[in-house]
mmCIF file with all atom_site columns, C-alpha atoms in Angstrom:
data_model
loop_
_atom_site.group_PDB
_atom_site.id
_atom_site.type_symbol
_atom_site.label_atom_id
_atom_site.label_alt_id
_atom_site.label_comp_id
_atom_site.label_asym_id
_atom_site.label_entity_id
_atom_site.label_seq_id
_atom_site.pdbx_PDB_ins_code
_atom_site.Cartn_x
_atom_site.Cartn_y
_atom_site.Cartn_z
_atom_site.occupancy
_atom_site.B_iso_or_equiv
_atom_site.pdbx_formal_charge
_atom_site.auth_seq_id
_atom_site.auth_comp_id
_atom_site.auth_asym_id
_atom_site.auth_atom_id
_atom_site.pdbx_PDB_model_num
ATOM 1   C CA . LEU Q 1 1   ? 16.528  -6.267  -154.930 1.00 0.00 ? 1   LEU Q CA 1
ATOM 2   C CA . ALA Q 1 2   ? 18.021  -4.986  -151.790 1.00 0.00 ? 2   ALA Q CA 1
ATOM 3   C CA . GLU Q 1 3   ? 16.888  -1.150  -152.449 1.00 0.00 ? 3   GLU Q CA 1
ATOM 4   C CA . GLN Q 1 4   ? 14.531  -0.192  -155.852 1.00 0.00 ? 4   GLN Q CA 1
ATOM 5   C CA . ARG Q 1 5   ? 16.450  0.741   -159.107 1.00 0.00 ? 5   ARG Q CA 1
ATOM 6   C CA . VAL Q 1 6   ? 14.975  1.832   -162.529 1.00 0.00 ? 6   VAL Q CA 1
ATOM 7   C CA . TRP Q 1 7   ? 12.681  -1.086  -164.572 1.00 0.00 ? 7   TRP Q CA 1
ATOM 8   C CA . PRO Q 1 8   ? 13.504  0.329   -168.111 1.00 0.00 ? 8   PRO Q CA 1
ATOM 9   C CA . GLU Q 1 9   ? 10.707  0.632   -170.699 1.00 0.00 ? 9   GLU Q CA 1
ATOM 10  C CA . VAL Q 1 10  ? 11.034  -2.222  -173.400 1.00 0.00 ? 10  VAL Q CA 1
ATOM 11  C CA . GLY Q 1 11  ? 8.685   -2.351  -176.355 1.00 0.00 ? 11  GLY Q CA 1
ATOM 12  C CA . ARG Q 1 12  ? 6.986   -4.930  -175.114 1.00 0.00 ? 12  ARG Q CA 1
ATOM 13  C CA . PRO Q 1 13  ? 5.274   -5.690  -171.732 1.00 0.00 ? 13  PRO Q CA 1
ATOM 14  C CA . ARG Q 1 14  ? 7.380   -5.831  -168.520 1.00 0.00 ? 14  ARG Q CA 1
ATOM 15  C CA . ARG Q 1 15  ? 7.580   -9.508  -166.708 1.00 0.00 ? 15  ARG Q CA 1
ATOM 16  C CA . VAL Q 1 16  ? 9.706   -10.301 -163.894 1.00 0.00 ? 16  VAL Q CA 1
ATOM 17  C CA . GLY Q 1 17  ? 10.065  -14.116 -161.852 1.00 0.00 ? 17  GLY Q CA 1
ATOM 18  C CA . VAL Q 1 18  ? 9.648   -13.759 -157.865 1.00 0.00 ? 18  VAL Q CA 1
ATOM 19  C CA . SER Q 1 19  ? 10.312  -16.827 -155.790 1.00 0.00 ? 19  SER Q CA 1
ATOM 20  C CA . GLY Q 1 20  ? 10.283  -17.812 -152.144 1.00 0.00 ? 20  GLY Q CA 1
ATOM 21  C CA . PHE Q 1 21  ? 12.149  -20.549 -150.726 1.00 0.00 ? 21  PHE Q CA 1
ATOM 22  C CA . GLY Q 1 22  ? 10.920  -22.065 -147.127 1.00 0.00 ? 22  GLY Q CA 1
ATOM 23  C CA . VAL Q 1 23  ? 12.868  -23.286 -144.892 1.00 0.00 ? 23  VAL Q CA 1
ATOM 24  C CA . SER Q 1 24  ? 10.227  -26.265 -144.270 1.00 0.00 ? 24  SER Q CA 1
ATOM 25  C CA . GLY Q 1 25  ? 10.943  -26.787 -147.547 1.00 0.00 ? 25  GLY Q CA 1
ATOM 26  C CA . THR Q 1 26  ? 8.073   -25.091 -149.175 1.00 0.00 ? 26  THR Q CA 1
ATOM 27  C CA . ASN Q 1 27  ? 8.562   -23.943 -152.747 1.00 0.00 ? 27  ASN Q CA 1
ATOM 28  C CA . ALA Q 1 28  ? 6.769   -20.921 -154.432 1.00 0.00 ? 28  ALA Q CA 1
ATOM 29  C CA . HIS Q 1 29  ? 6.941   -19.194 -157.662 1.00 0.00 ? 29  HIS Q CA 1
ATOM 30  C CA . VAL Q 1 30  ? 4.902   -16.419 -159.420 1.00 0.00 ? 30  VAL Q CA 1
ATOM 31  C CA . ILE Q 1 31  ? 5.550   -14.426 -162.670 1.00 0.00 ? 31  ILE Q CA 1
ATOM 32  C CA . LEU Q 1 32  ? 4.203   -10.449 -162.411 1.00 0.00 ? 32  LEU Q CA 1
ATOM 33  C CA . GLU Q 1 33  ? 3.484   -8.700  -165.805 1.00 0.00 ? 33  GLU Q CA 1
ATOM 34  C CA . GLN Q 1 34  ? 3.060   -5.439  -166.020 1.00 0.00 ? 34  GLN Q CA 1
ATOM 35  C CA . ALA Q 1 35  ? -0.737  -4.472  -166.443 1.00 0.00 ? 35  ALA Q CA 1
ATOM 36  C CA . PRO Q 1 36  ? -2.417  -2.742  -169.756 1.00 0.00 ? 36  PRO Q CA 1
ATOM 37  C CA . GLU Q 1 37  ? -3.034  0.551   -170.123 1.00 0.00 ? 37  GLU Q CA 1
ATOM 38  C CA . THR Q 1 38  ? -5.952  1.253   -169.727 1.00 0.00 ? 38  THR Q CA 1
ATOM 39  C CA . ALA Q 1 39  ? -8.243  4.144   -169.836 1.00 0.00 ? 39  ALA Q CA 1
ATOM 40  C CA . VAL Q 1 40  ? -10.260 5.214   -166.513 1.00 0.00 ? 40  VAL Q CA 1
ATOM 41  C CA . GLU Q 1 41  ? -14.110 5.984   -166.718 1.00 0.00 ? 41  GLU Q CA 1
ATOM 42  C CA . VAL Q 1 42  ? -15.671 8.285   -164.078 1.00 0.00 ? 42  VAL Q CA 1
ATOM 43  C CA . ALA Q 1 43  ? -19.106 6.878   -164.043 1.00 0.00 ? 43  ALA Q CA 1
ATOM 44  C CA . PRO Q 1 44  ? -21.557 10.027  -164.513 1.00 0.00 ? 44  PRO Q CA 1
ATOM 45  C CA . VAL Q 1 45  ? -23.448 11.444  -161.968 1.00 0.00 ? 45  VAL Q CA 1
ATOM 46  C CA . VAL Q 1 46  ? -27.084 10.608  -161.475 1.00 0.00 ? 46  VAL Q CA 1
ATOM 47  C CA . ALA Q 1 47  ? -28.668 13.398  -160.172 1.00 0.00 ? 47  ALA Q CA 1
ATOM 48  C CA . GLU Q 1 48  ? -31.726 13.221  -157.852 1.00 0.00 ? 48  GLU Q CA 1
ATOM 49  C CA . ALA Q 1 49  ? -35.344 13.326  -158.568 1.00 0.00 ? 49  ALA Q CA 1
ATOM 50  C CA . PRO Q 1 50  ? -36.052 15.950  -156.489 1.00 0.00 ? 50  PRO Q CA 1
ATOM 51  C CA . GLY Q 1 51  ? -38.908 15.006  -153.444 1.00 0.00 ? 51  GLY Q CA 1
ATOM 52  C CA . GLY Q 1 52  ? -37.745 11.777  -152.713 1.00 0.00 ? 52  GLY Q CA 1
ATOM 53  C CA . VAL Q 1 53  ? -37.506 10.438  -149.164 1.00 0.00 ? 53  VAL Q CA 1
ATOM 54  C CA . VAL Q 1 54  ? -34.160 9.462   -147.956 1.00 0.00 ? 54  VAL Q CA 1
ATOM 55  C CA . PRO Q 1 55  ? -33.079 6.944   -144.595 1.00 0.00 ? 55  PRO Q CA 1
ATOM 56  C CA . LEU Q 1 56  ? -31.207 8.979   -142.505 1.00 0.00 ? 56  LEU Q CA 1
ATOM 57  C CA . VAL Q 1 57  ? -29.210 5.780   -140.294 1.00 0.00 ? 57  VAL Q CA 1
ATOM 58  C CA . VAL Q 1 58  ? -27.640 6.472   -137.051 1.00 0.00 ? 58  VAL Q CA 1
ATOM 59  C CA . SER Q 1 59  ? -26.247 4.225   -134.485 1.00 0.00 ? 59  SER Q CA 1
ATOM 60  C CA . GLY Q 1 60  ? -24.854 4.274   -131.215 1.00 0.00 ? 60  GLY Q CA 1
ATOM 61  C CA . SER Q 1 61  ? -23.777 1.656   -128.983 1.00 0.00 ? 61  SER Q CA 1
ATOM 62  C CA . ASP Q 1 62  ? -26.302 2.735   -126.073 1.00 0.00 ? 62  ASP Q CA 1
ATOM 63  C CA . GLY Q 1 63  ? -28.982 5.233   -125.676 1.00 0.00 ? 63  GLY Q CA 1
ATOM 64  C CA . ALA Q 1 64  ? -26.647 7.995   -124.785 1.00 0.00 ? 64  ALA Q CA 1
ATOM 65  C CA . GLY Q 1 65  ? -24.564 7.124   -127.482 1.00 0.00 ? 65  GLY Q CA 1
ATOM 66  C CA . LEU Q 1 66  ? -27.649 7.404   -130.463 1.00 0.00 ? 66  LEU Q CA 1
ATOM 67  C CA . ARG Q 1 67  ? -28.734 10.827  -129.218 1.00 0.00 ? 67  ARG Q CA 1
ATOM 68  C CA . GLY Q 1 68  ? -24.666 12.231  -129.017 1.00 0.00 ? 68  GLY Q CA 1
ATOM 69  C CA . GLN Q 1 69  ? -24.910 11.171  -133.044 1.00 0.00 ? 69  GLN Q CA 1
ATOM 70  C CA . ALA Q 1 70  ? -28.115 12.504  -133.796 1.00 0.00 ? 70  ALA Q CA 1
ATOM 71  C CA . ARG Q 1 71  ? -27.375 16.238  -132.259 1.00 0.00 ? 71  ARG Q CA 1
ATOM 72  C CA . ARG Q 1 72  ? -23.805 15.908  -134.017 1.00 0.00 ? 72  ARG Q CA 1
ATOM 73  C CA . LEU Q 1 73  ? -25.646 14.966  -136.800 1.00 0.00 ? 73  LEU Q CA 1
ATOM 74  C CA . LEU Q 1 74  ? -28.697 17.389  -136.438 1.00 0.00 ? 74  LEU Q CA 1
ATOM 75  C CA . ASP Q 1 75  ? -25.473 20.249  -135.541 1.00 0.00 ? 75  ASP Q CA 1
ATOM 76  C CA . PHE Q 1 76  ? -23.921 19.566  -138.657 1.00 0.00 ? 76  PHE Q CA 1
ATOM 77  C CA . VAL Q 1 77  ? -27.155 19.492  -141.267 1.00 0.00 ? 77  VAL Q CA 1
ATOM 78  C CA . GLU Q 1 78  ? -27.893 23.077  -139.041 1.00 0.00 ? 78  GLU Q CA 1
ATOM 79  C CA . ARG Q 1 79  ? -24.208 24.315  -140.607 1.00 0.00 ? 79  ARG Q CA 1
ATOM 80  C CA . ARG Q 1 80  ? -24.267 23.462  -143.886 1.00 0.00 ? 80  ARG Q CA 1
ATOM 81  C CA . SER Q 1 81  ? -27.027 24.676  -145.338 1.00 0.00 ? 81  SER Q CA 1
ATOM 82  C CA . ASP Q 1 82  ? -25.605 22.880  -149.215 1.00 0.00 ? 82  ASP Q CA 1
ATOM 83  C CA . VAL Q 1 83  ? -25.587 19.581  -148.371 1.00 0.00 ? 83  VAL Q CA 1
ATOM 84  C CA . GLU Q 1 84  ? -27.611 17.057  -150.243 1.00 0.00 ? 84  GLU Q CA 1
ATOM 85  C CA . LEU Q 1 85  ? -29.950 15.215  -148.207 1.00 0.00 ? 85  LEU Q CA 1
ATOM 86  C CA . GLY Q 1 86  ? -29.080 11.581  -150.539 1.00 0.00 ? 86  GLY Q CA 1
ATOM 87  C CA . HIS Q 1 87  ? -25.339 12.296  -150.812 1.00 0.00 ? 87  HIS Q CA 1
ATOM 88  C CA . LEU Q 1 88  ? -25.593 12.577  -146.488 1.00 0.00 ? 88  LEU Q CA 1
ATOM 89  C CA . ALA Q 1 89  ? -28.167 9.669   -146.655 1.00 0.00 ? 89  ALA Q CA 1
ATOM 90  C CA . ARG Q 1 90  ? -25.344 7.190   -148.595 1.00 0.00 ? 90  ARG Q CA 1
ATOM 91  C CA . CYS Q 1 91  ? -22.714 8.271   -146.411 1.00 0.00 ? 91  CYS Q CA 1
ATOM 92  C CA . LEU Q 1 92  ? -24.255 7.500   -143.335 1.00 0.00 ? 92  LEU Q CA 1
ATOM 93  C CA . ALA Q 1 93  ? -25.748 3.638   -144.383 1.00 0.00 ? 93  ALA Q CA 1
ATOM 94  C CA . ALA Q 1 94  ? -22.375 2.876   -146.350 1.00 0.00 ? 94  ALA Q CA 1
ATOM 95  C CA . SER Q 1 95  ? -19.228 4.499   -143.954 1.00 0.00 ? 95  SER Q CA 1
ATOM 96  C CA . ARG Q 1 96  ? -20.645 4.109   -140.861 1.00 0.00 ? 96  ARG Q CA 1
ATOM 97  C CA . ALA Q 1 97  ? -20.482 1.505   -137.825 1.00 0.00 ? 97  ALA Q CA 1
ATOM 98  C CA . GLY Q 1 98  ? -23.988 -0.185  -137.412 1.00 0.00 ? 98  GLY Q CA 1
ATOM 99  C CA . LEU Q 1 99  ? -23.693 -0.246  -133.490 1.00 0.00 ? 99  LEU Q CA 1
ATOM 100 C CA . SER Q 1 100 ? -26.503 -1.671  -131.815 1.00 0.00 ? 100 SER Q CA 1
ATOM 101 C CA . GLU Q 1 101 ? -28.700 1.040   -131.019 1.00 0.00 ? 101 GLU Q CA 1
ATOM 102 C CA . ARG Q 1 102 ? -30.117 2.387   -134.582 1.00 0.00 ? 102 ARG Q CA 1
ATOM 103 C CA . ALA Q 1 103 ? -32.396 5.008   -135.104 1.00 0.00 ? 103 ALA Q CA 1
ATOM 104 C CA . VAL Q 1 104 ? -33.429 5.454   -138.760 1.00 0.00 ? 104 VAL Q CA 1
ATOM 105 C CA . VAL Q 1 105 ? -34.904 9.679   -139.528 1.00 0.00 ? 105 VAL Q CA 1
ATOM 106 C CA . LEU Q 1 106 ? -36.885 9.137   -142.301 1.00 0.00 ? 106 LEU Q CA 1
ATOM 107 C CA . ALA Q 1 107 ? -36.649 13.078  -144.628 1.00 0.00 ? 107 ALA Q CA 1
ATOM 108 C CA . GLY Q 1 108 ? -38.177 14.513  -147.708 1.00 0.00 ? 108 GLY Q CA 1
ATOM 109 C CA . ASP Q 1 109 ? -36.356 17.490  -146.800 1.00 0.00 ? 109 ASP Q CA 1
ATOM 110 C CA . ARG Q 1 110 ? -34.003 19.878  -144.587 1.00 0.00 ? 110 ARG Q CA 1
ATOM 111 C CA . SER Q 1 111 ? -36.526 20.554  -142.502 1.00 0.00 ? 111 SER Q CA 1
ATOM 112 C CA . GLU Q 1 112 ? -38.301 17.240  -141.875 1.00 0.00 ? 112 GLU Q CA 1
ATOM 113 C CA . ALA Q 1 113 ? -34.435 15.921  -141.143 1.00 0.00 ? 113 ALA Q CA 1
ATOM 114 C CA . LEU Q 1 114 ? -33.915 18.488  -138.970 1.00 0.00 ? 114 LEU Q CA 1
ATOM 115 C CA . ALA Q 1 115 ? -37.319 17.502  -136.812 1.00 0.00 ? 115 ALA Q CA 1
ATOM 116 C CA . GLY Q 1 116 ? -35.905 13.917  -136.775 1.00 0.00 ? 116 GLY Q CA 1
ATOM 117 C CA . LEU Q 1 117 ? -33.143 14.463  -136.231 1.00 0.00 ? 117 LEU Q CA 1
ATOM 118 C CA . ALA Q 1 118 ? -34.228 16.729  -133.626 1.00 0.00 ? 118 ALA Q CA 1
ATOM 119 C CA . ALA Q 1 119 ? -36.743 14.061  -132.074 1.00 0.00 ? 119 ALA Q CA 1
ATOM 120 C CA . VAL Q 1 120 ? -33.831 11.917  -131.568 1.00 0.00 ? 120 VAL Q CA 1
ATOM 121 C CA . ALA Q 1 121 ? -31.774 13.732  -129.744 1.00 0.00 ? 121 ALA Q CA 1
ATOM 122 C CA . GLY Q 1 122 ? -34.406 14.008  -127.233 1.00 0.00 ? 122 GLY Q CA 1
ATOM 123 C CA . GLY Q 1 123 ? -34.780 10.489  -126.932 1.00 0.00 ? 123 GLY Q CA 1
ATOM 124 C CA . GLU Q 1 124 ? -38.381 10.588  -129.122 1.00 0.00 ? 124 GLU Q CA 1
ATOM 125 C CA . VAL Q 1 125 ? -39.335 9.305   -132.426 1.00 0.00 ? 125 VAL Q CA 1
ATOM 126 C CA . ALA Q 1 126 ? -41.040 11.476  -134.586 1.00 0.00 ? 126 ALA Q CA 1
ATOM 127 C CA . GLY Q 1 127 ? -43.423 11.005  -137.496 1.00 0.00 ? 127 GLY Q CA 1
ATOM 128 C CA . GLY Q 1 128 ? -42.309 7.793   -139.681 1.00 0.00 ? 128 GLY Q CA 1
ATOM 129 C CA . ASP Q 1 129 ? -38.857 7.216   -138.301 1.00 0.00 ? 129 ASP Q CA 1
ATOM 130 C CA . VAL Q 1 130 ? -37.897 4.179   -136.347 1.00 0.00 ? 130 VAL Q CA 1
ATOM 131 C CA . VAL Q 1 131 ? -35.439 3.588   -133.663 1.00 0.00 ? 131 VAL Q CA 1
ATOM 132 C CA . GLY Q 1 132 ? -34.764 0.272   -132.156 1.00 0.00 ? 132 GLY Q CA 1
ATOM 133 C CA . ARG Q 1 133 ? -31.982 -2.317  -131.255 1.00 0.00 ? 133 ARG Q CA 1
ATOM 134 C CA . ALA Q 1 134 ? -30.201 -4.447  -133.081 1.00 0.00 ? 134 ALA Q CA 1
ATOM 135 C CA . ASP Q 1 135 ? -29.307 -7.820  -131.737 1.00 0.00 ? 135 ASP Q CA 1
ATOM 136 C CA . ALA Q 1 136 ? -26.289 -9.408  -132.226 1.00 0.00 ? 136 ALA Q CA 1
#
């Protein structure tokens, strides 16, 4: 097709054949079929048990970058009293780059998170927190 057009429903799954013919003699053919209608199930949100300790993972490309990231995260947590530590921990672990300079702040509550992040931002280590360098 050179332009989009309507593909009408015909009472059965729609199917189409797609062929590709290469200049070098490579040929390919696939048949595509309309996906069945299925209900999307949403996983229930599990409430976290109170009192759990969560790891807040922070990283930077060097010491200054690590301290800067800790400072930005500290500012965020200070501004957002509604932030849930378990959710924040999951987001930091799953969606942030793991750069070479790393720190893990272990926080059981908001005050521990703030104290640990402030320590890392100041170039120190608080309590059971861990700071180190990851080798490639």
